[in-house]
Coordinates of C-alpha atoms (C1' of nucleotides) in Angstrom, one line a residue:
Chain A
X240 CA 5.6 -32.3 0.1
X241 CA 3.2 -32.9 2.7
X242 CA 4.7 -33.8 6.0
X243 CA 1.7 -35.4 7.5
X244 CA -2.0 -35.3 7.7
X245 CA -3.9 -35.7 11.1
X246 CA -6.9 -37.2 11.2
X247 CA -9.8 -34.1 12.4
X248 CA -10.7 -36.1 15.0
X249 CA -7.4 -35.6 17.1
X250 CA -7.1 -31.7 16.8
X251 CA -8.9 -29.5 18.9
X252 CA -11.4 -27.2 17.1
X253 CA -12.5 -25.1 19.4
X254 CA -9.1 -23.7 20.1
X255 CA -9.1 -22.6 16.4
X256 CA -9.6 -18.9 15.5
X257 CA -12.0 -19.9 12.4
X258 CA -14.4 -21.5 15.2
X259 CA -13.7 -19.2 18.3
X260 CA -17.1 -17.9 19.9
X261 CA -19.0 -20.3 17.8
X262 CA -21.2 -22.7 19.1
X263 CA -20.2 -26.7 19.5
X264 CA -22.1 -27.6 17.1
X265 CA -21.1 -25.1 14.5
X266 CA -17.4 -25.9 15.3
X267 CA -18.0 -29.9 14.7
X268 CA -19.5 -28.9 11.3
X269 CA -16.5 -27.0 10.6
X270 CA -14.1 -29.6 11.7
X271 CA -16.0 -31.7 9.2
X272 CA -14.5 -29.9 6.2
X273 CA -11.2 -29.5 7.7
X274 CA -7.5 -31.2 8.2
X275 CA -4.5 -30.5 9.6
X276 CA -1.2 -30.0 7.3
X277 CA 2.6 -29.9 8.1
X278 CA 4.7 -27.9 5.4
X279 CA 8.3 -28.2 5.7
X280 CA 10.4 -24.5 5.5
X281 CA 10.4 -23.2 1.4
X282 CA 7.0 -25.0 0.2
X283 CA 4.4 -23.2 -1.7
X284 CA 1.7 -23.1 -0.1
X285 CA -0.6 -22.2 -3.3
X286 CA 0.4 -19.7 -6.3
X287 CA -1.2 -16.3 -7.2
X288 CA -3.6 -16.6 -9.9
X289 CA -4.7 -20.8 -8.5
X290 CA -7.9 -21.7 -8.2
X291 CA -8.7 -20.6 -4.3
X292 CA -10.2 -24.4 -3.6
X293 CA -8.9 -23.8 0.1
X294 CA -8.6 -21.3 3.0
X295 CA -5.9 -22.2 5.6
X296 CA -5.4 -21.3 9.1
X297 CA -2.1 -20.9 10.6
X298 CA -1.3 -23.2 14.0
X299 CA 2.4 -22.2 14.0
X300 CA 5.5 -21.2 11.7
X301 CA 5.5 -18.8 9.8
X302 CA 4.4 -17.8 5.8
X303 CA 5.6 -15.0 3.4
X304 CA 2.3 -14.2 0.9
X305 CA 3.4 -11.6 -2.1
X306 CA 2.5 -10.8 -5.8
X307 CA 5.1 -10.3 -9.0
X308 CA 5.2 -8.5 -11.7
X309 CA 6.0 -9.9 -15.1
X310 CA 10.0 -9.2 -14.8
X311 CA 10.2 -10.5 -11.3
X312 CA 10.3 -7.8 -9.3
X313 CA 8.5 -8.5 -6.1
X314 CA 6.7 -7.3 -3.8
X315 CA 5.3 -8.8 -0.3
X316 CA 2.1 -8.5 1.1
X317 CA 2.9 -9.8 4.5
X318 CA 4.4 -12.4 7.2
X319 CA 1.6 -14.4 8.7
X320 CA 1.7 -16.2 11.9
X321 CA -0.1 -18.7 13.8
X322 CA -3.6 -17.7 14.3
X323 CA -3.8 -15.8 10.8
X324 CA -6.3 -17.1 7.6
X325 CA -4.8 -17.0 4.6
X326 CA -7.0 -17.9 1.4
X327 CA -9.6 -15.8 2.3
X328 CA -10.6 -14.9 -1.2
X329 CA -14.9 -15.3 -1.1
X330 CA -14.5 -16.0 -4.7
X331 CA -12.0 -16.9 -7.9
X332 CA -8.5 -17.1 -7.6
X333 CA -5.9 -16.5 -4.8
X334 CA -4.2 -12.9 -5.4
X335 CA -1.2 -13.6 -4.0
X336 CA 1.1 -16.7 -3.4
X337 CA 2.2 -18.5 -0.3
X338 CA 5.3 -19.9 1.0
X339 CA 6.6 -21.1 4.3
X340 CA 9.7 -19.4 6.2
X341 CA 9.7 -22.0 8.8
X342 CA 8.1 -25.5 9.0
X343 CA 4.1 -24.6 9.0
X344 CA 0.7 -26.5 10.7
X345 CA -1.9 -25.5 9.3
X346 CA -5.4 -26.3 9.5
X347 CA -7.2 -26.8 5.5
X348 CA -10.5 -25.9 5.0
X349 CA -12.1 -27.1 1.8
X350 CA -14.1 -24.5 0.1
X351 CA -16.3 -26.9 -1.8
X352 CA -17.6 -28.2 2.2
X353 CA -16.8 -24.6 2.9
X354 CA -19.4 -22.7 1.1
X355 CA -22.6 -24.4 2.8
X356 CA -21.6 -23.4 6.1
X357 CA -21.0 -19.8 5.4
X358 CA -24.6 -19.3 5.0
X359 CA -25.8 -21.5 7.6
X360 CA -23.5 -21.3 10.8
X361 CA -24.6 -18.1 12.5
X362 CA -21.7 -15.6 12.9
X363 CA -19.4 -17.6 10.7
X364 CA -20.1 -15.3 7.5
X365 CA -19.0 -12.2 9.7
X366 CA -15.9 -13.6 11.0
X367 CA -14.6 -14.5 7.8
X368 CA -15.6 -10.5 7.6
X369 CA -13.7 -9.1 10.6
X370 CA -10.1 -11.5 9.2
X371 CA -10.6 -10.1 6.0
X372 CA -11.0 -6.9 7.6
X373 CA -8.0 -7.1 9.8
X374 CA -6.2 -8.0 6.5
X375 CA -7.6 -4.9 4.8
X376 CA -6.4 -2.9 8.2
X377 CA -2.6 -4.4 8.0
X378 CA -2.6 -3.7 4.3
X379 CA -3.5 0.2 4.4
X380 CA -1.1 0.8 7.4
X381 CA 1.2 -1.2 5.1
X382 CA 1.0 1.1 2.6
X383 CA 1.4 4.5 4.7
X384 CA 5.0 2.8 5.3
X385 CA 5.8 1.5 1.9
X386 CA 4.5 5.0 0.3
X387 CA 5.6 7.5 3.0
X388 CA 8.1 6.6 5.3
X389 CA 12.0 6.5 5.2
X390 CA 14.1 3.5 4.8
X391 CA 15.2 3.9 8.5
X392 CA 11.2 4.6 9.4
X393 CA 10.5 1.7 7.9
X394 CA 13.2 -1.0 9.3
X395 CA 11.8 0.4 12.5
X396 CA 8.4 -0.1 12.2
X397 CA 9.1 -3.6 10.9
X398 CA 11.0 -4.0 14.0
X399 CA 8.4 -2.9 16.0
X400 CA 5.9 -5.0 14.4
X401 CA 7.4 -8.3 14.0
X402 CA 8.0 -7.9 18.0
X403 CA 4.1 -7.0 18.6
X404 CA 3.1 -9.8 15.9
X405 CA 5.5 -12.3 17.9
X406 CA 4.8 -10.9 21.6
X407 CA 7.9 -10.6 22.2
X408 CA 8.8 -6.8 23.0
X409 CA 12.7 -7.6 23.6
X410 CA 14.1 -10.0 21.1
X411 CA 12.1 -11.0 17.5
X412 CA 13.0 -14.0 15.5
X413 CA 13.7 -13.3 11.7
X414 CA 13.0 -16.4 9.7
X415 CA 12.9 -14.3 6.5
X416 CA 16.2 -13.1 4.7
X417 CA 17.1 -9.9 4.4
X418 CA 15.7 -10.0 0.8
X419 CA 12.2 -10.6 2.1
X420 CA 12.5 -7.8 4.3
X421 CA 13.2 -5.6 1.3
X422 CA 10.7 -6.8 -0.6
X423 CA 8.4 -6.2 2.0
X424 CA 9.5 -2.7 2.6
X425 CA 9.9 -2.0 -0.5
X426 CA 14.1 -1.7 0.2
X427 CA 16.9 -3.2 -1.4
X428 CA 18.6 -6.0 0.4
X429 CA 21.7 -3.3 1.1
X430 CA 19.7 -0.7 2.0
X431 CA 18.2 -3.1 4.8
X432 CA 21.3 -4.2 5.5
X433 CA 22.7 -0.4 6.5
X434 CA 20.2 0.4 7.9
X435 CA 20.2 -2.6 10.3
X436 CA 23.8 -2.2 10.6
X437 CA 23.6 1.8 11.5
X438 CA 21.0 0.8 14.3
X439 CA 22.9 -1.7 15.8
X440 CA 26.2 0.9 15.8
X441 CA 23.3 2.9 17.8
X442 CA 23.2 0.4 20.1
X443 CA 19.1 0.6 19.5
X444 CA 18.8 -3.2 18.1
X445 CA 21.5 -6.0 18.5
X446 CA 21.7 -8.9 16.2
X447 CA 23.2 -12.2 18.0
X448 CA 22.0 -14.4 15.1
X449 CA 21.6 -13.9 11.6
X450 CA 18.1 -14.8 12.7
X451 CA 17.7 -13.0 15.5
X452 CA 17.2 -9.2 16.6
X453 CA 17.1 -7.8 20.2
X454 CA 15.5 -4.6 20.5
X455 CA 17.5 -2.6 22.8
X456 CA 15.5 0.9 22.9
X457 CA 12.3 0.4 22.8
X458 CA 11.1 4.3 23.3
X459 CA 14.2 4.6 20.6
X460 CA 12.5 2.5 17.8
X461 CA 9.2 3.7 18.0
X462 CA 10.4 7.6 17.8
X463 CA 12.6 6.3 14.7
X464 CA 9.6 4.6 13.6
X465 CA 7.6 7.4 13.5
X466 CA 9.9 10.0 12.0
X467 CA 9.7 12.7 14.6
X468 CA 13.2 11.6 16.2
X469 CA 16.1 14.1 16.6
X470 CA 18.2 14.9 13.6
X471 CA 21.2 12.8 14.3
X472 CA 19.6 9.5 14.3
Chain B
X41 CA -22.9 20.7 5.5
X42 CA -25.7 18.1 5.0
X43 CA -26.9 20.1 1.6
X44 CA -30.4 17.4 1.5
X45 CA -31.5 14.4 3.1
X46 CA -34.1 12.8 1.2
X47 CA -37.0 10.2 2.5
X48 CA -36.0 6.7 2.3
X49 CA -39.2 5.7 0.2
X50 CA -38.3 8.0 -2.5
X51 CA -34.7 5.9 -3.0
X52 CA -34.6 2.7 -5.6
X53 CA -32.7 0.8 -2.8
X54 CA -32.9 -2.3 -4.8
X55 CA -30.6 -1.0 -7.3
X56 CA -28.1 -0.1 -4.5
X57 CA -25.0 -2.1 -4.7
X58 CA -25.8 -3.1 -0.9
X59 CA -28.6 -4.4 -1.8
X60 CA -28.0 -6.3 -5.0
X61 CA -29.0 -10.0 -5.1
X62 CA -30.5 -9.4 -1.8
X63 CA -34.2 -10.1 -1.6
X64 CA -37.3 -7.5 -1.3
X65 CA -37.7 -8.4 2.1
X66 CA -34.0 -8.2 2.6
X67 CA -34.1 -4.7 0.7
X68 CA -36.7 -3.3 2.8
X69 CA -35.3 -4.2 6.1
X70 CA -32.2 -2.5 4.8
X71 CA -33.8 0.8 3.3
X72 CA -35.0 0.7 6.8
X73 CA -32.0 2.0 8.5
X74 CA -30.4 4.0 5.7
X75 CA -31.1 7.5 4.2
X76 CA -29.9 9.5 1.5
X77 CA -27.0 12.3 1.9
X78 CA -25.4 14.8 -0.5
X79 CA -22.0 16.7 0.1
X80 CA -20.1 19.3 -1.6
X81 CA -16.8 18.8 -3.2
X82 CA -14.4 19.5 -0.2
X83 CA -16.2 18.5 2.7
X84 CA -15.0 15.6 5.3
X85 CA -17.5 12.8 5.7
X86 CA -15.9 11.2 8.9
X87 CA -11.8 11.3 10.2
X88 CA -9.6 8.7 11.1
X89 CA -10.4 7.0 14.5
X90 CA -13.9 8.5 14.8
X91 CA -16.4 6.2 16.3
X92 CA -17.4 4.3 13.0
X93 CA -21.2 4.4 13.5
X94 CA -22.2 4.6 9.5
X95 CA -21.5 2.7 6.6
X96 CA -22.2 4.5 3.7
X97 CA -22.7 3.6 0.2
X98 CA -21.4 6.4 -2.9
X99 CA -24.5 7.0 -5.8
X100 CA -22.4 9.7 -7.7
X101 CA -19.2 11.3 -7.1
X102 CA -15.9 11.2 -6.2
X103 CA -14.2 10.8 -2.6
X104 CA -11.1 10.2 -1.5
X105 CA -9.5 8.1 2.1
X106 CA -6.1 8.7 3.3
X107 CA -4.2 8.3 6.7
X108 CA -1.8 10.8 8.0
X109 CA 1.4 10.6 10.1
X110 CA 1.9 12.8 12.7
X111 CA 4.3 15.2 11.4
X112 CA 1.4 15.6 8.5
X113 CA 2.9 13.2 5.7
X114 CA -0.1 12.2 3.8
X115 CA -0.6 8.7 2.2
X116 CA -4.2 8.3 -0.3
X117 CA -5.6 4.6 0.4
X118 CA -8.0 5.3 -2.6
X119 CA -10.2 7.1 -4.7
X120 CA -13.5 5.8 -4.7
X121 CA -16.4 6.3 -7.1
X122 CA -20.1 5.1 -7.7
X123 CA -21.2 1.7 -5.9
X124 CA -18.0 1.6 -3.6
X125 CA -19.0 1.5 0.4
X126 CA -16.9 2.7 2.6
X127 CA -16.6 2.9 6.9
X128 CA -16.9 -1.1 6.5
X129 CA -14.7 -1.5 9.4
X130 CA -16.9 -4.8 11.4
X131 CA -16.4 -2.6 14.4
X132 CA -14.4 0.0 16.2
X133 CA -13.0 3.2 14.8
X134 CA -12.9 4.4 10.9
X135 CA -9.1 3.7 10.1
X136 CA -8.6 6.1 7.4
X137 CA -10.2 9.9 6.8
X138 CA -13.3 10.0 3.8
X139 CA -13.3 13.6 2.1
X140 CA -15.5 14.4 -1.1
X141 CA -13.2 15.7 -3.9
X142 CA -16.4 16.4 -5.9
X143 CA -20.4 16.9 -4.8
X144 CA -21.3 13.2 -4.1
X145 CA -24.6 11.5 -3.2
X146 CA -24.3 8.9 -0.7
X147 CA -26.3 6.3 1.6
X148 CA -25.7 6.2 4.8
X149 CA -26.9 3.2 6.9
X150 CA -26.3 3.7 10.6
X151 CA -24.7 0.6 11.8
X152 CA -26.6 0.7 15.3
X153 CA -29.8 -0.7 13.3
X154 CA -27.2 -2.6 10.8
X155 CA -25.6 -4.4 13.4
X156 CA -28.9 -6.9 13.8
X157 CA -29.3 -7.1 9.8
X158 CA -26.2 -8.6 9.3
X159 CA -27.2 -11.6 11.7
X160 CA -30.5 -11.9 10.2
X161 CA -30.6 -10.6 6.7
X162 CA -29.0 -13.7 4.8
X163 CA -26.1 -13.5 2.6
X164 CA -25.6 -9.8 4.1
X165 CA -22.6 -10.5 6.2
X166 CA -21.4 -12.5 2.9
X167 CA -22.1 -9.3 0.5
X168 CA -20.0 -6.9 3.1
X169 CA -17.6 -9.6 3.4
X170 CA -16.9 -9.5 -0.4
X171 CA -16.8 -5.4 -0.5
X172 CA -14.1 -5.7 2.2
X173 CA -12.3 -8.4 0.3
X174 CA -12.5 -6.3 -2.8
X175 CA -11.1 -3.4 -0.7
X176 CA -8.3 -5.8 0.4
X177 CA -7.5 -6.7 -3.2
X178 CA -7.2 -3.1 -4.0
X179 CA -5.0 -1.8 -1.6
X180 CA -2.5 -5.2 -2.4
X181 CA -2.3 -4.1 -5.8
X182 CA -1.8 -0.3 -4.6
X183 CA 0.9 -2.0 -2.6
X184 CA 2.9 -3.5 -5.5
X185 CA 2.6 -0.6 -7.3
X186 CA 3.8 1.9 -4.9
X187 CA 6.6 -0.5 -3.1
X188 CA 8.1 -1.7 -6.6
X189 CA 7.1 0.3 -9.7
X190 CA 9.0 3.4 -10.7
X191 CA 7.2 6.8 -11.4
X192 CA 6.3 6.4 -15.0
X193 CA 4.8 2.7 -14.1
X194 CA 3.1 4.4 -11.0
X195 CA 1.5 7.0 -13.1
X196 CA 0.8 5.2 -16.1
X197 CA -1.0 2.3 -13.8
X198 CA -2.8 5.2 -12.2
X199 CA -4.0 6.7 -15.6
X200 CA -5.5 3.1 -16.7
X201 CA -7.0 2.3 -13.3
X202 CA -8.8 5.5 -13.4
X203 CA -10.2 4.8 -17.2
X204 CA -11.2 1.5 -15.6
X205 CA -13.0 2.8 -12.8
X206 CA -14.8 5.9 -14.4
X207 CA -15.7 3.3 -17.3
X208 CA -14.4 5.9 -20.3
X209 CA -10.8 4.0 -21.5
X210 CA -10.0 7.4 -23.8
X211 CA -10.5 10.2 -21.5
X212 CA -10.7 10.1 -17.5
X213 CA -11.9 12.8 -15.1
X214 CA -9.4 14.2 -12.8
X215 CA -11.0 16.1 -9.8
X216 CA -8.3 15.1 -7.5
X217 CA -4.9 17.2 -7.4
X218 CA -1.1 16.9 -8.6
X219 CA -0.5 16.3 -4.6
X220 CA -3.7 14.1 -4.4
X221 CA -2.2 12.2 -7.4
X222 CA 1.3 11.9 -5.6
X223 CA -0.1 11.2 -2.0
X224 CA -1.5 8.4 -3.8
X225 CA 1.1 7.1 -5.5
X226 CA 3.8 7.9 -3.2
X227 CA 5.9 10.2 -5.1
X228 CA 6.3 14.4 -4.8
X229 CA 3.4 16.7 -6.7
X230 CA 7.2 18.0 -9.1
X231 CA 7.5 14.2 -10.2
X232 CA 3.6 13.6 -11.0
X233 CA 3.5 16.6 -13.2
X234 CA 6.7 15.9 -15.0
X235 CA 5.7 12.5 -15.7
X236 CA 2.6 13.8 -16.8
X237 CA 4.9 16.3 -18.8
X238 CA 6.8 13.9 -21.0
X239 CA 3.8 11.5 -21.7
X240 CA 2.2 14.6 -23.2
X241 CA 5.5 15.4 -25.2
X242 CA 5.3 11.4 -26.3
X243 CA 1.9 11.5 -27.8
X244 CA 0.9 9.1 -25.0
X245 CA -1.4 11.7 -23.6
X246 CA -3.4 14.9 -24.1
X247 CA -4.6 17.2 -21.4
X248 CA -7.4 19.5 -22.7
X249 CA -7.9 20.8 -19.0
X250 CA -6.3 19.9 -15.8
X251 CA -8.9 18.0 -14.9
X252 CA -9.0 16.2 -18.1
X253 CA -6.9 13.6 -19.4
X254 CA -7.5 11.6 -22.9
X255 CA -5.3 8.6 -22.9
X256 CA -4.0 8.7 -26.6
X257 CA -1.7 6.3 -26.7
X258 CA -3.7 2.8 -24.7
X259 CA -1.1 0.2 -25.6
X260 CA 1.8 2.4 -25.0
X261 CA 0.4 3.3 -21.8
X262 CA 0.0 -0.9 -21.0
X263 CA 3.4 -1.3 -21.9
X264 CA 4.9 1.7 -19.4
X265 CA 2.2 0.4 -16.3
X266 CA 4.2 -3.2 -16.6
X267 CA 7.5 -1.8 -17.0
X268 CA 8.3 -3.8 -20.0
X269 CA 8.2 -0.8 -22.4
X270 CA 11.2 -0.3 -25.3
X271 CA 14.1 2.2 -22.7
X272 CA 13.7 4.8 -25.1
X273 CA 10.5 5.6 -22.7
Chain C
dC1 C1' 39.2 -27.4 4.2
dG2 C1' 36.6 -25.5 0.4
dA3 C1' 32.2 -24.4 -1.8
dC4 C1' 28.1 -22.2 -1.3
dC5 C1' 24.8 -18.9 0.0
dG6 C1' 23.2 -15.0 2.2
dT7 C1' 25.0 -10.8 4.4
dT8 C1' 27.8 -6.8 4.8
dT9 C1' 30.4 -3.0 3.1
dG10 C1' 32.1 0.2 -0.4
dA11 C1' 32.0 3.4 -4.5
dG12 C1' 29.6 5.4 -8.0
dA13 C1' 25.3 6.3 -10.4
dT14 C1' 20.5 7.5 -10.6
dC15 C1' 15.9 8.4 -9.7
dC16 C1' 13.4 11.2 -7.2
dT17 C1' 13.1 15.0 -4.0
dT18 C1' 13.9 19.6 -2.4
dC19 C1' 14.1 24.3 -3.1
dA20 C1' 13.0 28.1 -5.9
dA21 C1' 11.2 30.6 -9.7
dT22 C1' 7.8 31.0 -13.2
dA23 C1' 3.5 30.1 -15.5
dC24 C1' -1.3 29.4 -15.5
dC25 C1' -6.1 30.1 -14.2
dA26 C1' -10.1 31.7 -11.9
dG27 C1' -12.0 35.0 -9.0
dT28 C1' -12.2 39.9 -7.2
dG29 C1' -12.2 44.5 -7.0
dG30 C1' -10.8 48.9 -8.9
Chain D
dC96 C1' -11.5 45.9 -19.0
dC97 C1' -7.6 45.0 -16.6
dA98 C1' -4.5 44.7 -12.6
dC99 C1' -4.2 42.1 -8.6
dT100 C1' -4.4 38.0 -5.7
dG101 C1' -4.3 33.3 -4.3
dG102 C1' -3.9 28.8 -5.4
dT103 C1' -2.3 25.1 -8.2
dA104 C1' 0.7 23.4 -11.8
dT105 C1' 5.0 23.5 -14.3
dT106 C1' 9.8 23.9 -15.0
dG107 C1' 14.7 24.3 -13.6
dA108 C1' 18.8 23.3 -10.9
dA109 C1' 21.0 21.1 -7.2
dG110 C1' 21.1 17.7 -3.6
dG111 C1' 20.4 13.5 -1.4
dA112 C1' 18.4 9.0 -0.3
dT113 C1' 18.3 4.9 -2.2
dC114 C1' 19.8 1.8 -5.8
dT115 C1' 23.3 -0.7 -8.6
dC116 C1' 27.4 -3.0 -9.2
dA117 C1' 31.1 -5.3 -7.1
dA118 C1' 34.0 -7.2 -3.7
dA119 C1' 34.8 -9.0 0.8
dC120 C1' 32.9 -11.4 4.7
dG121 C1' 30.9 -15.1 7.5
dG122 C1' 28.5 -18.9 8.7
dT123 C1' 27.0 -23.8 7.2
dC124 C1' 27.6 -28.2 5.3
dG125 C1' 29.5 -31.8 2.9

DNA sequence: CGACCGTTTGAGATCCTTCAATACCAGTGG
DNA sequence: CCACTGGTATTGAAGGATCTCAAACGGTCG
């Protein structure tokens, strides 16, 4: 369901991170191929293996991407929030699917107006290059956790990051379930669930809401996070 | 050690993968800031947060990238092999360390006379914009693998990925180690080689020499990389 | 209130790790 | 030629972190 579409005319561009350093001009051409979408919470956004016909730029809310196997297993790739591209396959097929945790706007760029700008705004080509890149960077440290850390090591890191991602250093908002958390992890939804539990008998994190996290100590998460604290935690 | 550097005019740059699809003009002004480098097997080609000031390109070889954590936990981002670039961050620091696990030939372009090429040589930013995204696509499928796949799946996706990669689907080359194997896959050097143990007691596999593998058994390895194979495996 | 859905908690099982011993292989020097 | 050495791989036994299965809890909504 799409909530609404805006007409280009009333969003502002420039403020965009597709078109930020580029030129006016090069930003109206952009805003030529583009809209703005509303997704209410638990759309799909687009499905792994679609045709990748658009790339979309978060302007708030929140998304889950991840891939599955064949028996359903799951595993995601990452929460995105507002300022993130998503879509940014240069060619083919999206290779991962994309739903919304909370309601989303987004702003659509069609690839079929896309493609002729690409190769004719300067600069545009290389900061589809330094997203993808910053992707790519998010990924690999992604995988040092999922591959090498501890389940506590890696609820802490999550902490950490979701309150860098947000800005936020105190208190995070968790739109995702505990399930996602896992999945993104690589954790079972009760292993997330301890472990969340045994920081908050710490007194390290406390959890108000169901949706909610404060992070109590700080300089306590990140030595958790990084695996060098003392024995007894 | 720098074992040779050899002239740029003696190097078939249009037939590097940097180059192809690019013009002669394009290809020239490329060759231009690049030269030819060989390394032994064993040697370090740039660390983790170094100043990334080269992009280079592999022509034969093997290498592999990891990150470390501090208290020297090890995770392998990749193996890469013939055609692969790597140091493609769009600017800052390398993110991951580049070690040769066999003699390799490379090309190295310095990216202080890249940097102007990319604005002006057309469809370069495009062409390093798709390597990264292939890079991406690689490390979200290393992702699934390592965060949801048990050791079996992990090593029997790891033995097809390989064949895939070196191009030879009955017998792959294995220059890296048992712990290179398990860095990569996230598991302990005792699990990789008993895996590898009962696939050779099933038939699935024959190793000749360590650093040899045939894949015997293709479909049976298929069905163990999903994780849909009969129990009795 | 009662149903529902996600979370928490508990108990037991398991996969993988850890620790330790042995085997293998190539290189070296007697 | 062969013992010795160092490094990597294999194998075994035991332990532990995480998973699985199951029940209880807690908030939300009609």
């Amino acid at each position: 369901m799409q909530l609404q579409t805006v007409p280009a005319a009333k969003v502002n561009f420039a403020a965009l991170a597709m078109c930020r350093g580029l030129g006016t001009q090069a930003t109206s051409h952009i805003a030529a191929v583009s809209s703005l979408q509303r997704k209410a919470a638990g759309e799909t956004l687009f499905n792994e293996g679609d045709e990748a016909d658009c790339i979309y730029e978060i302007t708030s809310g929140m998304l889950r991407l991840y891939k599955l196997l064949p028996d359903g297993r799951r595993q995601i790739m990452g929460f995105l929030t507002a300022g993130h591209l998503l879509g940014l396959a240069p060619e083919g097929t999206y290779v991962y699917t994309a739903e919304t945790l909370t309601d989303v706007a987004l702003c659509r760029y069609r690839r079929s107006g896309f493609e002729r700008l690409i190769d004719n705004v300067p600069g545009l080509a290389r900061r589809l290059w330094a997203f993808t890149a910053d992707e790519l960077r998010m990924a690999q440290d992604q995988l040092m956790m999922i591959g090498r850390k501890t389940a506590m090591e890696k609820i802490a890191s999550f902490l950490l990051m979701q309150a860098e991602l947000q800005g936020t250093p105190d208190e995070i908002r968790v739109p995702m379930t505990r399930s996602d958390i896992g999945d993104y992890l690589g954790l079972t939804i009760e292993t997330v669930s301890r472990t969340l539990t045994k920081l908050k008998r710490d007194g390290v994190i406390a959890v108000p809401r169901l949706d909610r996290i404060e992070l109590c100590d700080h300089d306590q998460l990140e030595e958790l996070a990084s695996g060098d604290a003392d024995a007894d935690f």
